[in-house]
Amino acid sequence: MRLTQEPIQVLLVFAKEDSQSDAFWWACDRAGFRCNIARTPESAVECFLDKHHEIVVIDGRHSRYFEPEAVCRLIRATKPSENTVLLAVVPQKPPDQEEPSVLPLLCAGFSRRYVENSSVSACYNELIQIEHGEVRCQFKLRACNSVFTALEHCQEAVEITSEDHVIQYVNPAFERMMGYHKGELIGKELTELPKSDKNRADLLDTINTCIKKGKEWQGIYYARKKSGDSIQQHVKITPVIGQGGKIRHFVAIKRPHSDNNKQVSQCELTVLTPPTECHSLRHRDRRKDSVDARSLSSRGSDGKTNRRYSSVARIHSMTIEAPITKVINIINAAQESSPVTVAEALDRVLEILRTTELYSPQLASKEDDPHTNDLVGGLMSDGLRRLSGNEYVFSKSTFQRTSYYITDHLAIPVTLNDVPPSIAEMLDDEERWEFNILELEAATHKRPLTYLGLKIFTGFGVCEFLSCSEATLRSWLQVIEGSYHASNSYHNSTHAADVLHATAYFLRKERVKSSLDQLDEVAALIAATVHDVDHPGRTNSFLCNAGSELAILYNDTAVLESHHAALAFQLTVRDSKSNIFKNIDRNQFRTLRQAIIDMVLATEMTRHFEHVNKFVNSINKPMAAIEESSSNSSDCEGQANIRNSPENRLLIKRMMIKCADVANPCRPLELCIEWAGRISEEYFAQTDEEKRQGLPVVMPVFDRNTCSVPKSQISFIDYFITDMFDAWDAFASLPGLMEHLSENYKYWKNLDEMKCKSLRPPPPP
Ligand SMILES: *[C@@H]1O[C@H](CO)[C@@H](O)[C@H](O)[C@H]1NC(C)=O
Ligand SMILES: *[C@@H]1O[C@H](CO)[C@@H](O)[C@H](O)[C@H]1NC(C)=O
Ligand SMILES: *[C@@H]1O[C@H](CO)[C@@H](O)[C@H](O)[C@H]1NC(C)=O
Ligand SMILES: *[C@@H]1O[C@H](CO)[C@@H](O)[C@H](O)[C@H]1NC(C)=O
């Protein structure tokens, strides 16, 4: 019987991803085990019931997320956990502290304890020791169940006795043949049972001598049934070697014998194999495979498959990792082949990295390119991080607070049915990625958000979901659109409409649709609509440097994004006429509000790499692993489990709005060019003002006299866009966007090579 099954499945229960969970992840990869990660006790149990993992590793280092014992008990309470090894990861104790007892863990149901160590080798060794020890034992135990089931059902009578001939087991066929009930036999010595007198006098001695020597005896024997009748049997008695290498059992297999003439008796040396097999170490070095994952991209003959594979392959080869994650991986790998002293020094390095902001843009900024540096500095840092105290300029707010009253009384539709036919026709095109938002901007006299919002919100049944009238929705859209600054050359309501359009487009993608529920959809559409409301056309760094009211209010942290989120709710509930939330119950409102705020805050660029990395590690990689392991048929159920967990839905929503927010380089070339012109103009205006007011110039390359728009676009795409859209494409499948992206990139590269320095690039060829 095969005592192992491939591959071993491992469940990691870690509330937070860190180097320890990563190390187990890579250890599984190396050992060729399949690995799932659960973030909460609930999802752990759910995942476990689905997959029946052989090994469950529970993080027991931070009881503020969950009690490891409680999680262990939850899993032990399920039926399949009988054959599961549960491993508790415990914190390292300072050397002067007494080693804590392992007993409470064992009592909770843990099988073992692992002292925190995020070396991949340490995790790997632990896992394969478990595999070769307890997991294999568990397989044997499970195998025993099958073996006994076979015995219970076989036709031959089977009797197992101890070394001193006490009956330990008889099967039903034995009961039938001899007329005894097993209760009357088990525990009795064979010599206590009545014998038939038909056997040759010395037969029993012969048999005993034979089997006591460890040999198998086969022959014909007369047994006496309970009724007193004799029955002639063909008998085979086999000694079984057990503990201490001694004979511990005899197994007798008997069937009725009818041939009276032949009395063959044989004593043979049996091959006494202990019931164990040692498989050679089966581990394949998967790590090598995954490094070679690039070669995947050669698979698939048609371009589409090719492209998808290459996206997945890129994720595997981890080109997308934030620099800090790469650093940790490199150190981990180096530790494995380093002398102890170096490995220990590297441990301390890892410790420092662990306690510092892992995704800090300062660490990520390795570029020599001034465009990248300026973008990173300008978009990803706030005033406090960039400037020392004395550079921090307090000044009277330069930022004009908007009046929120709508002064513009353009013809606004009463309902969707009243939309002018020319606009309605235009909006019919809205589901296409290539939809021209600039035409809508012109046709609606700079009210693209209201019109597009009405169309999209209606299409997604937002009014029904919120139980609000279309009039309320329209009024709300007008209030929101009216609070975008028409004077901004980029961050005006056309940008909001563009992000709303992209969000709706993503929400209709099969993978996204099946991951999210309607509340998520409604939240995403609202978040997209409001995500830049009242944007002053200046970056966070500028506001911090200028000591603006908002920067002071929000302590220089996520200043704009906090303001957009806060103001959106203020504007919404200010007037019942435009309060789209007025009819939903309190709980639903809170859930919706939380989701909207989370998405708006996710558009802040300081945490860009964190969001993208979490998405890749929690969603792309596990899904790619499932896709690969189940070869041609994709494991829909397994993938759905990954996508539908609340934590992962949160990551999907964040990723979606982030991608929608910066999707300009994935739009058709003419739109991409227009957006590039608008954002550059807005940055130029900021630089002008910084110079005028003697403020630090946050992004010096964005100087209207010297700037190269192509260079800044290339840097932006290289640094922020490519990896993020690779990951999003691998999830949502967006071949059209990726094609535009690569075409646009080529366009900027060409322009750059032509050393064209005009402020606004020429129209496309
Ligand atoms: C972690 O495991 C590695 C590899 O087994 C070992 O060399 C190292 O000493 C361990 N570190 C700690 C802190 O125990
Ligand atoms: C947004 O700014 C551009 C200038 O870059 C302008 O042409 C357009 O009309 C503005 N849109 C709105 C809705 O204000
Ligand atoms: C800003 O910092 C102050 C002082 O630490 C704190 O009381 C206040 O709540 C913070 N405000 C925000 C919006 O974080
Ligand atoms: C893979 O596809 C082939 C035919 O397309 C099918 O016969 C086979 O069962 C599939 N294998 C798996 C693991 O789904």
Short mmCIF file of N, CA and C in Angstrom, two decimals, residues 671-728:
data_model
loop_
_atom_site.label_atom_id
_atom_site.label_comp_id
_atom_site.label_asym_id
_atom_site.label_seq_id
_atom_site.Cartn_x
_atom_site.Cartn_y
_atom_site.Cartn_z
N LEU A 671 -6.13 59.48 -26.14
CA LEU A 671 -6.55 59.82 -24.78
C LEU A 671 -5.34 59.89 -23.87
N CYS A 672 -4.46 58.90 -24.01
CA CYS A 672 -3.26 58.84 -23.19
C CYS A 672 -2.45 60.12 -23.32
N ILE A 673 -2.33 60.61 -24.55
CA ILE A 673 -1.56 61.82 -24.80
C ILE A 673 -2.22 63.04 -24.15
N GLU A 674 -3.55 63.10 -24.27
CA GLU A 674 -4.25 64.23 -23.67
C GLU A 674 -4.08 64.23 -22.16
N TRP A 675 -4.23 63.06 -21.55
CA TRP A 675 -4.07 62.99 -20.09
C TRP A 675 -2.65 63.37 -19.67
N ALA A 676 -1.67 62.91 -20.43
CA ALA A 676 -0.28 63.23 -20.09
C ALA A 676 -0.08 64.74 -20.13
N GLY A 677 -0.70 65.38 -21.14
CA GLY A 677 -0.59 66.83 -21.24
C GLY A 677 -1.24 67.52 -20.04
N ARG A 678 -2.41 66.99 -19.62
CA ARG A 678 -3.13 67.63 -18.52
C ARG A 678 -2.38 67.48 -17.20
N ILE A 679 -1.87 66.29 -16.92
CA ILE A 679 -1.19 66.11 -15.63
C ILE A 679 0.10 66.94 -15.60
N SER A 680 0.79 66.97 -16.74
CA SER A 680 2.02 67.77 -16.78
C SER A 680 1.70 69.23 -16.52
N GLU A 681 0.64 69.70 -17.15
CA GLU A 681 0.27 71.11 -16.97
C GLU A 681 -0.03 71.40 -15.49
N GLU A 682 -0.72 70.46 -14.85
CA GLU A 682 -1.05 70.69 -13.43
C GLU A 682 0.22 70.73 -12.58
N TYR A 683 1.18 69.84 -12.89
CA TYR A 683 2.44 69.84 -12.14
C TYR A 683 3.25 71.12 -12.45
N PHE A 684 3.22 71.56 -13.72
CA PHE A 684 3.94 72.80 -14.06
C PHE A 684 3.38 73.96 -13.23
N ALA A 685 2.04 73.98 -13.13
CA ALA A 685 1.41 75.07 -12.39
C ALA A 685 1.87 75.04 -10.93
N GLN A 686 2.02 73.83 -10.41
CA GLN A 686 2.48 73.71 -9.03
C GLN A 686 3.91 74.23 -8.89
N THR A 687 4.77 73.82 -9.84
CA THR A 687 6.16 74.28 -9.79
C THR A 687 6.21 75.81 -9.88
N ASP A 688 5.39 76.39 -10.78
CA ASP A 688 5.32 77.84 -10.90
C ASP A 688 5.00 78.47 -9.55
N GLU A 689 4.00 77.90 -8.89
CA GLU A 689 3.57 78.49 -7.63
C GLU A 689 4.64 78.33 -6.55
N GLU A 690 5.28 77.14 -6.55
CA GLU A 690 6.34 76.91 -5.57
C GLU A 690 7.44 77.96 -5.73
N LYS A 691 7.78 78.24 -6.99
CA LYS A 691 8.83 79.23 -7.24
C LYS A 691 8.36 80.61 -6.78
N ARG A 692 7.12 80.92 -7.13
CA ARG A 692 6.57 82.23 -6.77
C ARG A 692 6.59 82.44 -5.27
N GLN A 693 6.23 81.41 -4.54
CA GLN A 693 6.09 81.57 -3.09
C GLN A 693 7.34 81.20 -2.32
N GLY A 694 8.40 80.84 -3.05
CA GLY A 694 9.62 80.46 -2.37
C GLY A 694 9.49 79.16 -1.58
N LEU A 695 8.62 78.30 -2.04
CA LEU A 695 8.47 76.99 -1.39
C LEU A 695 9.45 76.00 -2.03
N PRO A 696 9.78 74.92 -1.33
CA PRO A 696 10.63 73.91 -1.98
C PRO A 696 9.94 73.39 -3.24
N VAL A 697 10.72 73.22 -4.28
CA VAL A 697 10.13 72.67 -5.51
C VAL A 697 10.13 71.15 -5.39
N VAL A 698 8.93 70.60 -5.33
CA VAL A 698 8.80 69.17 -5.05
C VAL A 698 9.25 68.31 -6.22
N MET A 699 8.88 68.72 -7.43
CA MET A 699 9.22 67.92 -8.60
C MET A 699 9.90 68.81 -9.63
N PRO A 700 11.19 69.08 -9.43
CA PRO A 700 11.89 70.03 -10.31
C PRO A 700 11.82 69.66 -11.79
N VAL A 701 11.72 68.38 -12.12
CA VAL A 701 11.68 68.06 -13.55
C VAL A 701 10.41 68.58 -14.20
N PHE A 702 9.37 68.80 -13.38
CA PHE A 702 8.15 69.32 -13.98
C PHE A 702 8.20 70.85 -14.03
N ASP A 703 9.14 71.32 -14.83
CA ASP A 703 9.30 72.75 -15.05
C ASP A 703 8.92 72.99 -16.50
N ARG A 704 7.96 73.91 -16.72
CA ARG A 704 7.42 74.03 -18.08
C ARG A 704 8.49 74.46 -19.09
N ASN A 705 9.61 74.98 -18.60
CA ASN A 705 10.64 75.40 -19.54
C ASN A 705 11.56 74.27 -19.98
N THR A 706 11.64 73.24 -19.17
CA THR A 706 12.63 72.20 -19.45
C THR A 706 12.07 70.79 -19.54
N CYS A 707 10.84 70.64 -19.12
CA CYS A 707 10.35 69.26 -18.93
C CYS A 707 10.24 68.46 -20.22
N SER A 708 10.57 67.19 -20.10
CA SER A 708 10.30 66.25 -21.18
C SER A 708 9.13 65.37 -20.76
N VAL A 709 7.98 65.64 -21.39
CA VAL A 709 6.81 64.84 -21.05
C VAL A 709 7.04 63.36 -21.34
N PRO A 710 7.63 63.02 -22.51
CA PRO A 710 7.87 61.59 -22.75
C PRO A 710 8.70 60.94 -21.65
N LYS A 711 9.76 61.61 -21.22
CA LYS A 711 10.60 61.02 -20.17
C LYS A 711 9.80 60.79 -18.90
N SER A 712 8.99 61.77 -18.54
CA SER A 712 8.25 61.61 -17.29
C SER A 712 7.23 60.48 -17.42
N GLN A 713 6.64 60.35 -18.61
CA GLN A 713 5.69 59.26 -18.82
C GLN A 713 6.39 57.91 -18.76
N ILE A 714 7.55 57.83 -19.38
CA ILE A 714 8.30 56.57 -19.38
C ILE A 714 8.64 56.17 -17.94
N SER A 715 9.11 57.15 -17.16
CA SER A 715 9.45 56.85 -15.77
C SER A 715 8.23 56.41 -14.98
N PHE A 716 7.14 57.11 -15.20
CA PHE A 716 5.92 56.78 -14.47
C PHE A 716 5.47 55.35 -14.81
N ILE A 717 5.50 55.03 -16.08
CA ILE A 717 5.09 53.68 -16.50
C ILE A 717 6.04 52.63 -15.92
N ASP A 718 7.35 52.88 -16.06
CA ASP A 718 8.33 51.93 -15.55
C ASP A 718 8.17 51.69 -14.05
N TYR A 719 7.99 52.78 -13.35
CA TYR A 719 8.06 52.67 -11.90
C TYR A 719 6.74 52.23 -11.27
N PHE A 720 5.62 52.77 -11.75
CA PHE A 720 4.35 52.50 -11.08
C PHE A 720 3.40 51.60 -11.86
N ILE A 721 3.47 51.67 -13.19
CA ILE A 721 2.38 51.09 -13.97
C ILE A 721 2.60 49.64 -14.37
N THR A 722 3.76 49.34 -14.93
CA THR A 722 3.96 48.03 -15.57
C THR A 722 3.67 46.87 -14.61
N ASP A 723 4.33 46.87 -13.47
CA ASP A 723 4.15 45.76 -12.54
C ASP A 723 2.71 45.68 -12.03
N MET A 724 2.16 46.84 -11.73
CA MET A 724 0.81 46.83 -11.18
C MET A 724 -0.18 46.27 -12.20
N PHE A 725 -0.07 46.72 -13.45
CA PHE A 725 -1.02 46.23 -14.45
C PHE A 725 -0.74 44.78 -14.85
N ASP A 726 0.51 44.36 -14.80
CA ASP A 726 0.79 42.94 -15.01
C ASP A 726 0.01 42.10 -14.01
N ALA A 727 0.06 42.53 -12.76
CA ALA A 727 -0.62 41.78 -11.70
C ALA A 727 -2.14 41.84 -11.89
N TRP A 728 -2.64 43.02 -12.20
CA TRP A 728 -4.08 43.19 -12.35
C TRP A 728 -4.57 42.43 -13.58
#
